PDB file of C-alpha atoms in Angstrom:
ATOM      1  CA  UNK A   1       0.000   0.000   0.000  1.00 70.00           C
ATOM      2  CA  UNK A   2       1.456   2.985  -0.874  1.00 76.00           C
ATOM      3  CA  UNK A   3       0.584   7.113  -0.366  1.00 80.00           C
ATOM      4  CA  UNK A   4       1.163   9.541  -2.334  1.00 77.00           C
ATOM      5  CA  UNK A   5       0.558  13.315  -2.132  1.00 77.00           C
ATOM      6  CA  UNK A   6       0.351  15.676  -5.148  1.00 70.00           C
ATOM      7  CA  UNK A   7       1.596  19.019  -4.994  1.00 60.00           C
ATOM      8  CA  UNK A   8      -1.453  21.268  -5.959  1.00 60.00           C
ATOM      9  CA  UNK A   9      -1.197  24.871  -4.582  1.00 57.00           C
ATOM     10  CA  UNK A  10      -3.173  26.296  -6.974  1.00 67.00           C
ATOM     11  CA  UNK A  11      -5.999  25.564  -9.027  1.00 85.00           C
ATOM     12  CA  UNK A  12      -9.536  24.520  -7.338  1.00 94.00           C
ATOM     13  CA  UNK A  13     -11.398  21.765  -5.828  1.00 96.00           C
ATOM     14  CA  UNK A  14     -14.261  22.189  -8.508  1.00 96.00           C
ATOM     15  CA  UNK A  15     -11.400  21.816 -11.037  1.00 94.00           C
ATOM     16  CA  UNK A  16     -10.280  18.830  -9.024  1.00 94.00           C
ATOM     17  CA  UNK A  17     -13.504  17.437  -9.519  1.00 96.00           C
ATOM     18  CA  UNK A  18     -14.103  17.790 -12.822  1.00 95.00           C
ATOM     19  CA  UNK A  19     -10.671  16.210 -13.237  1.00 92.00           C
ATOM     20  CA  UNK A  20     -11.500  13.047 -11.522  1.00 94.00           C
ATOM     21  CA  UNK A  21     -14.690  12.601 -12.721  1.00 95.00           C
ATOM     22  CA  UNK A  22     -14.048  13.362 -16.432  1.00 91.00           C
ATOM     23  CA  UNK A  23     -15.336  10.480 -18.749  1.00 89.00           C
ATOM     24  CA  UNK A  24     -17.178   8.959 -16.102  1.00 91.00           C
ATOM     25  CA  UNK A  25     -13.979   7.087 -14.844  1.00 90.00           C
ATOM     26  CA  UNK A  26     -14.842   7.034 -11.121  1.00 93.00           C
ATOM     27  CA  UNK A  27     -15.986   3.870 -10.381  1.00 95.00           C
ATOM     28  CA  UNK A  28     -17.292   4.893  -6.505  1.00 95.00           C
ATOM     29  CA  UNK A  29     -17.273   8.060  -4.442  1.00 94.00           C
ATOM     30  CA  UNK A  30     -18.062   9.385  -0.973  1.00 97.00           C
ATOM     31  CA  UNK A  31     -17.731  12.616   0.386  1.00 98.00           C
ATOM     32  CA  UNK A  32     -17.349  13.707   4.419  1.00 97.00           C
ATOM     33  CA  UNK A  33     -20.848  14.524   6.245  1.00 96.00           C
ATOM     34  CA  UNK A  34     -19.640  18.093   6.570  1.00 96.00           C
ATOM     35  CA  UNK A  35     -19.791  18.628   2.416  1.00 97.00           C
ATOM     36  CA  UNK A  36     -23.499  19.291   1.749  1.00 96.00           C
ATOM     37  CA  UNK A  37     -23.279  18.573  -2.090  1.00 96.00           C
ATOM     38  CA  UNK A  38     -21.950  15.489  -2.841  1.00 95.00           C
ATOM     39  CA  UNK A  39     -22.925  16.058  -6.408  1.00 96.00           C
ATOM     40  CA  UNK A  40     -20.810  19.503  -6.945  1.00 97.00           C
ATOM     41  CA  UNK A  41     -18.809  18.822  -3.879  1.00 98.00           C
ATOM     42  CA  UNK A  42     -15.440  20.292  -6.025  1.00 97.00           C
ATOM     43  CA  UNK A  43     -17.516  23.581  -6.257  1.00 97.00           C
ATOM     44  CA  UNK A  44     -19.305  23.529  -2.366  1.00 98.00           C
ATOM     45  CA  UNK A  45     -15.291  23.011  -1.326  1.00 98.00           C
ATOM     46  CA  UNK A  46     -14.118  26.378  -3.073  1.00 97.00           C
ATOM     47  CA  UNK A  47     -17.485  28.220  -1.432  1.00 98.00           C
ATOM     48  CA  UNK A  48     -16.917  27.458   1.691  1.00 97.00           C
ATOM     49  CA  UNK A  49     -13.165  28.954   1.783  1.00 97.00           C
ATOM     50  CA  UNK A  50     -14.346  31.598   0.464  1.00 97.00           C
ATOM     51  CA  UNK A  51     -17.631  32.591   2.528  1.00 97.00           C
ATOM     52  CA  UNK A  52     -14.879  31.626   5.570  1.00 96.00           C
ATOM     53  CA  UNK A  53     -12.225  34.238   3.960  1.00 96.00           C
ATOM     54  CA  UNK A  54     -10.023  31.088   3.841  1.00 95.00           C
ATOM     55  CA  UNK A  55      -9.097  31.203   0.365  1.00 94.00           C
ATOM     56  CA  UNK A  56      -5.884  32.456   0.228  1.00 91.00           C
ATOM     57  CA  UNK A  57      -2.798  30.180   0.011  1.00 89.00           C
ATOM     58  CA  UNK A  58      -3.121  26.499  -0.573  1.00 90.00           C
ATOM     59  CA  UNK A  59      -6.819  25.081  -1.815  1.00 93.00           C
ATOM     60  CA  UNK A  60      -6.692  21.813  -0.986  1.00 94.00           C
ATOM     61  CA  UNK A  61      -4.556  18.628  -0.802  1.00 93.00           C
ATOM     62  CA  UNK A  62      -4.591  15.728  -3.274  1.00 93.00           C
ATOM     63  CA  UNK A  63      -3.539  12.258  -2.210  1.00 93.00           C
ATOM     64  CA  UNK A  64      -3.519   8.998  -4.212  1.00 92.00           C
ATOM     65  CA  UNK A  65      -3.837   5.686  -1.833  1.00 94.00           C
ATOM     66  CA  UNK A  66      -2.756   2.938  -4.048  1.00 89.00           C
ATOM     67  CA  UNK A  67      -2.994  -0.764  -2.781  1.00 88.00           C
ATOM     68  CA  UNK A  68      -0.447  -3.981  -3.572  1.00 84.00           C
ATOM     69  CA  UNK A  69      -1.733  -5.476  -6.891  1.00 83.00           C
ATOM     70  CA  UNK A  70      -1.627  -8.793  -5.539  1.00 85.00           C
ATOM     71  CA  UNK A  71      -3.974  -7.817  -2.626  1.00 90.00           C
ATOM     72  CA  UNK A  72      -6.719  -7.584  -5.644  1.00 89.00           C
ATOM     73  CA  UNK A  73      -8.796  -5.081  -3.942  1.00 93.00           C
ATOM     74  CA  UNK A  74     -12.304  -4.128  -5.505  1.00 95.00           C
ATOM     75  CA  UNK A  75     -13.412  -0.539  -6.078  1.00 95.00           C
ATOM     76  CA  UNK A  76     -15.398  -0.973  -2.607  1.00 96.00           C
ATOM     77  CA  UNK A  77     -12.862  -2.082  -0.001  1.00 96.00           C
ATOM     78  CA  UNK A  78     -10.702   0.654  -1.634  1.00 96.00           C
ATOM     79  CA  UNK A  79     -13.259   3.292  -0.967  1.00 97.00           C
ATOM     80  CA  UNK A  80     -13.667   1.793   2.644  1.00 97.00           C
ATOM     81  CA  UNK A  81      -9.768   1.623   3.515  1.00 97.00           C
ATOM     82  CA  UNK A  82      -9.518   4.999   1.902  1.00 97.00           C
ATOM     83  CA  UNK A  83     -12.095   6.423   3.964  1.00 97.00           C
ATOM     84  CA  UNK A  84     -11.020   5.103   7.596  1.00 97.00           C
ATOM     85  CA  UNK A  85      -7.439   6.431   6.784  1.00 97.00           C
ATOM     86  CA  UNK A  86      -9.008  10.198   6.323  1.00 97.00           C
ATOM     87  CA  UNK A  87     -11.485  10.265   8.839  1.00 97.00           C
ATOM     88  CA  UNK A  88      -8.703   8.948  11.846  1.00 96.00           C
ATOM     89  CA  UNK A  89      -5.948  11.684   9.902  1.00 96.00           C
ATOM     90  CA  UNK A  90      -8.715  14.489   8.987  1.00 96.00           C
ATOM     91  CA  UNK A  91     -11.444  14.488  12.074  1.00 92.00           C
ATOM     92  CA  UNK A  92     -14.390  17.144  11.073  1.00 94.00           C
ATOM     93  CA  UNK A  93     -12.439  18.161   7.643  1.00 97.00           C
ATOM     94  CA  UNK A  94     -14.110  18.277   4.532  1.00 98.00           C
ATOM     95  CA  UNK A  95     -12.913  15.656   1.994  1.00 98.00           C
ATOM     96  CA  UNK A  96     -14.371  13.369  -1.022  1.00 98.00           C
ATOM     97  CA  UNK A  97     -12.961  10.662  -2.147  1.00 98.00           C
ATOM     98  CA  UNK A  98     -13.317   8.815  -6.270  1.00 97.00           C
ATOM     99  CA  UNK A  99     -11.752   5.447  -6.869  1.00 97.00           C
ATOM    100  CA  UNK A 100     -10.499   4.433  -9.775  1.00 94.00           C
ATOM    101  CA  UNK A 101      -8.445   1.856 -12.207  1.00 91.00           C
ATOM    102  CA  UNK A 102      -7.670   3.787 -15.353  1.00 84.00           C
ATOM    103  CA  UNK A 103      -4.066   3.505 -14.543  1.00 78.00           C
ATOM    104  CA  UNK A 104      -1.926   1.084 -17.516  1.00 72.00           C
ATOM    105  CA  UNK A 105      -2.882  -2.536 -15.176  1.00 76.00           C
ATOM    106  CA  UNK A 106      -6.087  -1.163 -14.122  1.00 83.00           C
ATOM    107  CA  UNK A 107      -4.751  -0.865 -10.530  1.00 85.00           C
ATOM    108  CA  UNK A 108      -8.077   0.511  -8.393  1.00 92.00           C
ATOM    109  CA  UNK A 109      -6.979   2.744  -6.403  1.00 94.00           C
ATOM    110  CA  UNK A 110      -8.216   6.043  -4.045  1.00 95.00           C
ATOM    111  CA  UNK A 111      -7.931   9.668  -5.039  1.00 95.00           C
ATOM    112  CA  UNK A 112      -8.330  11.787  -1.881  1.00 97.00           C
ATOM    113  CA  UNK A 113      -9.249  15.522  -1.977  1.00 97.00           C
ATOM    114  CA  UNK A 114      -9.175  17.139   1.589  1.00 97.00           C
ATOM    115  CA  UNK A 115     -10.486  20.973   1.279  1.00 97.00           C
ATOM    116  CA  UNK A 116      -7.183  23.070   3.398  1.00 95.00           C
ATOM    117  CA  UNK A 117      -9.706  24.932   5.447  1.00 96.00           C
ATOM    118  CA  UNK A 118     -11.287  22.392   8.420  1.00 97.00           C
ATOM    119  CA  UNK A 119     -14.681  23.446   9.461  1.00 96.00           C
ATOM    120  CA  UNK A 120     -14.153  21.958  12.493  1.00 95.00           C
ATOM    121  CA  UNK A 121     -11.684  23.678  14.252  1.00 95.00           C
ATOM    122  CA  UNK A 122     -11.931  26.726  11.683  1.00 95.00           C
ATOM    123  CA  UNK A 123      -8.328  26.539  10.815  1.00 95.00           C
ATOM    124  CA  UNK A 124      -6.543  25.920   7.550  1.00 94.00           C
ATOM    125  CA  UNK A 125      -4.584  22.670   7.810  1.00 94.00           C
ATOM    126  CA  UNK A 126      -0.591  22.525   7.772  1.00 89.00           C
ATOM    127  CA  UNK A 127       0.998  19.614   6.914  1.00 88.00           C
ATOM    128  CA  UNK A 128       4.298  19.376   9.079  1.00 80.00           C
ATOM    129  CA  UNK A 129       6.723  16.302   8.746  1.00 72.00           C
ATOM    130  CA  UNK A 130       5.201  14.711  11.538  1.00 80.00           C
ATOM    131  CA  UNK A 131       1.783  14.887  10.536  1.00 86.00           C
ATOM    132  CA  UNK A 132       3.419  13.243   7.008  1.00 82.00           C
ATOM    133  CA  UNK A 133       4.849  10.842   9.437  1.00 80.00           C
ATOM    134  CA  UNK A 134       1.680   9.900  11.290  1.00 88.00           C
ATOM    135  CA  UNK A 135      -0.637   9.822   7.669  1.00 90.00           C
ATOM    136  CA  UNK A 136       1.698   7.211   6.673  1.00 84.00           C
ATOM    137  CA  UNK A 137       2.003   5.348   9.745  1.00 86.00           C
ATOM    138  CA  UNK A 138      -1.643   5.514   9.912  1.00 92.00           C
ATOM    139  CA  UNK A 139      -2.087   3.980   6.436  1.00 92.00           C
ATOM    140  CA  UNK A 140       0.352   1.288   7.129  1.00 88.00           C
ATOM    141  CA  UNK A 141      -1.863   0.225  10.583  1.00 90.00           C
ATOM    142  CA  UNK A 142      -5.134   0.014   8.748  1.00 94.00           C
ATOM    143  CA  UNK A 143      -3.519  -2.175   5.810  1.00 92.00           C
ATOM    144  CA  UNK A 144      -1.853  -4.517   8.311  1.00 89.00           C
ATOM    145  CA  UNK A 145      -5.187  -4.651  10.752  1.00 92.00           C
ATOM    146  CA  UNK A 146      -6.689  -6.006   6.683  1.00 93.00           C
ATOM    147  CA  UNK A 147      -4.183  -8.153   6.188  1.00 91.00           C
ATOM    148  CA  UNK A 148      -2.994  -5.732   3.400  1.00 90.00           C
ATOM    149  CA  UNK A 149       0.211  -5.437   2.298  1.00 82.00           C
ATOM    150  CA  UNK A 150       2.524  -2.538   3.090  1.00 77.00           C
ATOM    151  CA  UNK A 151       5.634  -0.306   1.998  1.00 62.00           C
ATOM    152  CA  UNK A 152       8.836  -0.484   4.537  1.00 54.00           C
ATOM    153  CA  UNK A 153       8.658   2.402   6.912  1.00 49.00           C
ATOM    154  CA  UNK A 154      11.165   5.078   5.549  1.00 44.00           C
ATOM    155  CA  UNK A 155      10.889   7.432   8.539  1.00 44.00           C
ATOM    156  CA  UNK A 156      11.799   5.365  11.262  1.00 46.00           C
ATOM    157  CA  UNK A 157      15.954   4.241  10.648  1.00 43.00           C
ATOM    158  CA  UNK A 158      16.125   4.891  14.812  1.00 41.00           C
ATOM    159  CA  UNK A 159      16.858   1.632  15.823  1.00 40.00           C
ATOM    160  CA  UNK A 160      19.033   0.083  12.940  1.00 38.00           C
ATOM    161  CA  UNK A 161      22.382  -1.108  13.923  1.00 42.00           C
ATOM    162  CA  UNK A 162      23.589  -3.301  11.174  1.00 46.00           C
ATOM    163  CA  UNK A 163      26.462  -5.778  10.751  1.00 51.00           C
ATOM    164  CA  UNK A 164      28.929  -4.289   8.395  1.00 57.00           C
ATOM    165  CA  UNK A 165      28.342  -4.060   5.069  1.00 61.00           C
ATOM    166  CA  UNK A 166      30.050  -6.433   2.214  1.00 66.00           C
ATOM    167  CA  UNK A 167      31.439  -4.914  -0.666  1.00 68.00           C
ATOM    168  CA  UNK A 168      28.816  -6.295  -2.937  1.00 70.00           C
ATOM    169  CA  UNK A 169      26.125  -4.735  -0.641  1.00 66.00           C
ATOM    170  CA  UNK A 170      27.924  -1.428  -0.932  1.00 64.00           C
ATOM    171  CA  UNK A 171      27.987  -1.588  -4.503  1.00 66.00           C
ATOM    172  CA  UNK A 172      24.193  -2.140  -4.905  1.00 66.00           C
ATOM    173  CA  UNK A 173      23.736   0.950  -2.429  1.00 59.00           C
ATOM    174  CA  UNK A 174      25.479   3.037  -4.493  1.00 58.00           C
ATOM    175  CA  UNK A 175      23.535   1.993  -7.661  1.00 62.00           C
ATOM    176  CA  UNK A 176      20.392   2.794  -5.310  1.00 62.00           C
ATOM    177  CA  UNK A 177      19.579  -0.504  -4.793  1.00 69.00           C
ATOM    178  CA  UNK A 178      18.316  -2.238  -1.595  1.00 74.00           C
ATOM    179  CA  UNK A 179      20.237  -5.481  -0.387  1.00 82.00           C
ATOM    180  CA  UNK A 180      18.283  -8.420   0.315  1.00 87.00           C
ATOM    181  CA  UNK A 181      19.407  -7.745   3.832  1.00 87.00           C
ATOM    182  CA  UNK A 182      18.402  -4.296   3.674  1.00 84.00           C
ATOM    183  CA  UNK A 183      14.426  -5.757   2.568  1.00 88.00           C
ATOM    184  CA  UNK A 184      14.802  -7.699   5.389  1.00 90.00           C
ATOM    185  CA  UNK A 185      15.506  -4.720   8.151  1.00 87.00           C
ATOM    186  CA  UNK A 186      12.272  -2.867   6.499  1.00 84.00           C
ATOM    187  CA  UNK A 187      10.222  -5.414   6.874  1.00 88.00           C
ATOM    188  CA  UNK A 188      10.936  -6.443  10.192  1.00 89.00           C
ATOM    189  CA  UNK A 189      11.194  -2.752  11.187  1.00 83.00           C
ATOM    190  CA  UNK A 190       7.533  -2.577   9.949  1.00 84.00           C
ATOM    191  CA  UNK A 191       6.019  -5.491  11.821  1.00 87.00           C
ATOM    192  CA  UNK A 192       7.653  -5.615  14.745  1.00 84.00           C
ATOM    193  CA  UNK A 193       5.917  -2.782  16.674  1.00 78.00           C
ATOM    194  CA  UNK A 194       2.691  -4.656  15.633  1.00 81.00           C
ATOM    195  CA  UNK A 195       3.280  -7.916  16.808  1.00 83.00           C
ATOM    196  CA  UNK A 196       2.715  -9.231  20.538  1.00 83.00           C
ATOM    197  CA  UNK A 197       3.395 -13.147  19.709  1.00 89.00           C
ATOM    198  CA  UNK A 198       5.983 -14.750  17.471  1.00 91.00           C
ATOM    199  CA  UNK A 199       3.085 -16.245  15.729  1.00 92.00           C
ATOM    200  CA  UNK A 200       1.732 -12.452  14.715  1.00 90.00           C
ATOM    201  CA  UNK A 201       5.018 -11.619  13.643  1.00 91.00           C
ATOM    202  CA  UNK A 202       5.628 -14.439  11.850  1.00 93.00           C
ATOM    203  CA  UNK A 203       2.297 -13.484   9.924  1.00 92.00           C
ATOM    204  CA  UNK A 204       3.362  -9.897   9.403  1.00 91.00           C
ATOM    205  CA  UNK A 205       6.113 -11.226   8.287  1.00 93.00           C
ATOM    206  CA  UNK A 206       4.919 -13.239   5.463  1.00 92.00           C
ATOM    207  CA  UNK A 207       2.541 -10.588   4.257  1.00 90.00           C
ATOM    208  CA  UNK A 208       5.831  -8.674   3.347  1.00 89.00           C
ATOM    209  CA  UNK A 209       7.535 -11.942   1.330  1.00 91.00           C
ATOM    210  CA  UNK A 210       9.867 -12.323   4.608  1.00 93.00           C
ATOM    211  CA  UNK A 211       9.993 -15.813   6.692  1.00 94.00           C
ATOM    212  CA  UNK A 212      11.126 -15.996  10.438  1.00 95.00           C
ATOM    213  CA  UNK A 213      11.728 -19.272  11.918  1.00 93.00           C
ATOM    214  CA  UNK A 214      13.189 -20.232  15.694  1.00 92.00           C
ATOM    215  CA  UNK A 215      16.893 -22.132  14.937  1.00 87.00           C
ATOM    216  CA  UNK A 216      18.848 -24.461  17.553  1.00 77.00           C
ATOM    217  CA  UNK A 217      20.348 -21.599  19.104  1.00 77.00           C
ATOM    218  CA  UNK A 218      16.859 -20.043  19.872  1.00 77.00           C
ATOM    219  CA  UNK A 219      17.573 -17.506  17.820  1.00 87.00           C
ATOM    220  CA  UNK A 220      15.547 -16.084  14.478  1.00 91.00           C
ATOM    221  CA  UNK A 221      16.542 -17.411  11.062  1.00 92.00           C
ATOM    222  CA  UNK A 222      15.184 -14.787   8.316  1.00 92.00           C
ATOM    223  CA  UNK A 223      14.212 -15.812   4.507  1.00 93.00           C
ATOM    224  CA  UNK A 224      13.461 -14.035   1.528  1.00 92.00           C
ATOM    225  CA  UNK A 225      13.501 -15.122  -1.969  1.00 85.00           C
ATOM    226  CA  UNK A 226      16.505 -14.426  -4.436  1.00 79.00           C
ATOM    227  CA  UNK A 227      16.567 -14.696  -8.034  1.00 75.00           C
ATOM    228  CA  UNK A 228      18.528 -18.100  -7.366  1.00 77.00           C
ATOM    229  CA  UNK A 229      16.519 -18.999  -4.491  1.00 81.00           C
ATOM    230  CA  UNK A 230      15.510 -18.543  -0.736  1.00 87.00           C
ATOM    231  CA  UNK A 231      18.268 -16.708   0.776  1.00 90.00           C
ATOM    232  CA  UNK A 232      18.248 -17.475   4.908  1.00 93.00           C
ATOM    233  CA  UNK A 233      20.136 -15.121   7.114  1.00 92.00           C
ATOM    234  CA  UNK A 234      20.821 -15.459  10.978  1.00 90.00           C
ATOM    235  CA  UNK A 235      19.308 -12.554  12.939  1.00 89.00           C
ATOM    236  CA  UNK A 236      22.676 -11.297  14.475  1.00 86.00           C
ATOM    237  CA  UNK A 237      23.964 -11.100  11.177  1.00 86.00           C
ATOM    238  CA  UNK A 238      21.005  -7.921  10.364  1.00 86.00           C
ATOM    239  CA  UNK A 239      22.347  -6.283  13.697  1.00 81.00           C
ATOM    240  CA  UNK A 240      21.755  -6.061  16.806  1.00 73.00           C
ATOM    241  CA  UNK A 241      18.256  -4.644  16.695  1.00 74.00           C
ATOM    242  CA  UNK A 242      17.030  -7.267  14.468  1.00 84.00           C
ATOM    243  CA  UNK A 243      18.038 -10.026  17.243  1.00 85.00           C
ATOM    244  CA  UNK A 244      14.853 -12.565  18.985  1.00 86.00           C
ATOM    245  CA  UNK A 245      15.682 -10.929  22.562  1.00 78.00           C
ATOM    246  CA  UNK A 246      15.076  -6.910  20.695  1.00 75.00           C
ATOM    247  CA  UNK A 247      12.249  -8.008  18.983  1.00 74.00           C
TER     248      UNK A 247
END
């Protein structure tokens, strides 16, 4: 699952709208309880910034929520994932939401359009990095609580202490590459924090192509496939961090 937001500081919700909607492509919508036209809700957006003297400065925000293509979500579960993740980020703000798949595999996925001013708390909304922070964060909790797959968490490199790297491994980083040792840190980095058993991790785990197994030493073994196979990797060898007795 993945989050995007497009830069759009000027322009218009109503032009937003007509945008989304053009050619009929939206294959479901929904718009927040505090946007009285869900027909023209592009255009009811724009009004109320205005009647509020609100209108100067950004218009709105513009995110795309895109899902894992092999989590073959439909056009409804979408809509519904798309909608928990901007009601728990955007309490009381006015938003609408179209879905669609006219992307070159037909991907469904959720275009978000959250008006800047919040009728709520009468404020325009400010997107600092640790709001970014949390709107991702947030995303990646409501995929995982689906069984949904999710990206790595890029924000959080607090707790990595790896093993040195080979010379290989440095060469891939330079090409901007990630090490199948480096997949591994994300994912366990990501499903750690969610997991209370070794059996939830272990399921986490899995969702993310990475396998965990208890070895002699009552330690983890991690896998992950390679283009020449499964590729195993003792859980000291990651770092310390990455160790059963951190995790």
């Amino acid at each position: 699952m993945t989050l995007k937001s497009k830069h759009a500081k000027t322009g218009s919700c109503e032009i937003l709208q007509n945008y989304l909607e053009k050619e009929g492509r939206a294959l479901a919508h929904a718009v927040s309880p505090s946007v009285a036209d869900s027909v023209q809700w592009g255009k009811y957006m724009d009004d109320v910034r205005c009647v509020m003297d609100k209108d100067a400065g950004r218009k709105f925000y513009h995110f795309i929520i895109s899902p894992d293509p092999k989590d073959k979500l439909s056009a409804q579960a979408v809509l519904e994932l798309a909608k928990s993740w901007v009601e728990e980020n955007y309490s009381g703000a006015m938003w609408a939401i179209e879905i669609h798949d006219d992307n070159k595999n037909h991907i469904t996925h959720a275009h978000v359009a959250l008006n800047a001013y919040n009728p709520q708390t009468h404020k325009k909304i400010h997107r600092d990095r640790d709001m970014i922070k949390q709107e991702v964060r947030s995303l990646d909790r409501l995929s995982l609580e689906r069984g949904l797959s999710v990206l790595p968490d890029l924000y959080d490199n607090d707790t990595r202490q790896a093993k040195a790297p080979t010379k290989a491994e440095l060469e891939m980083r330079e090409k901007g590459m990630r090490t199948l040792k480096d997949q591994m840190r994300d994912a366990i980095d990501l499903c750690a924090p969610y997991s209370r058993t070794f059996n939830e991790f272990s399921h986490l785990l899995d969702k993310q192509h990475v396998s965990v197994k208890i070895n002699k030493r009552a330690g983890y073994v991690y896998g992950i496939t390679a283009p020449w196979g499964e590729m195993f990797c003792k859980d000291y060898k990651l770092g310390k961090y990455y160790m059963r007795e951190h995790i």
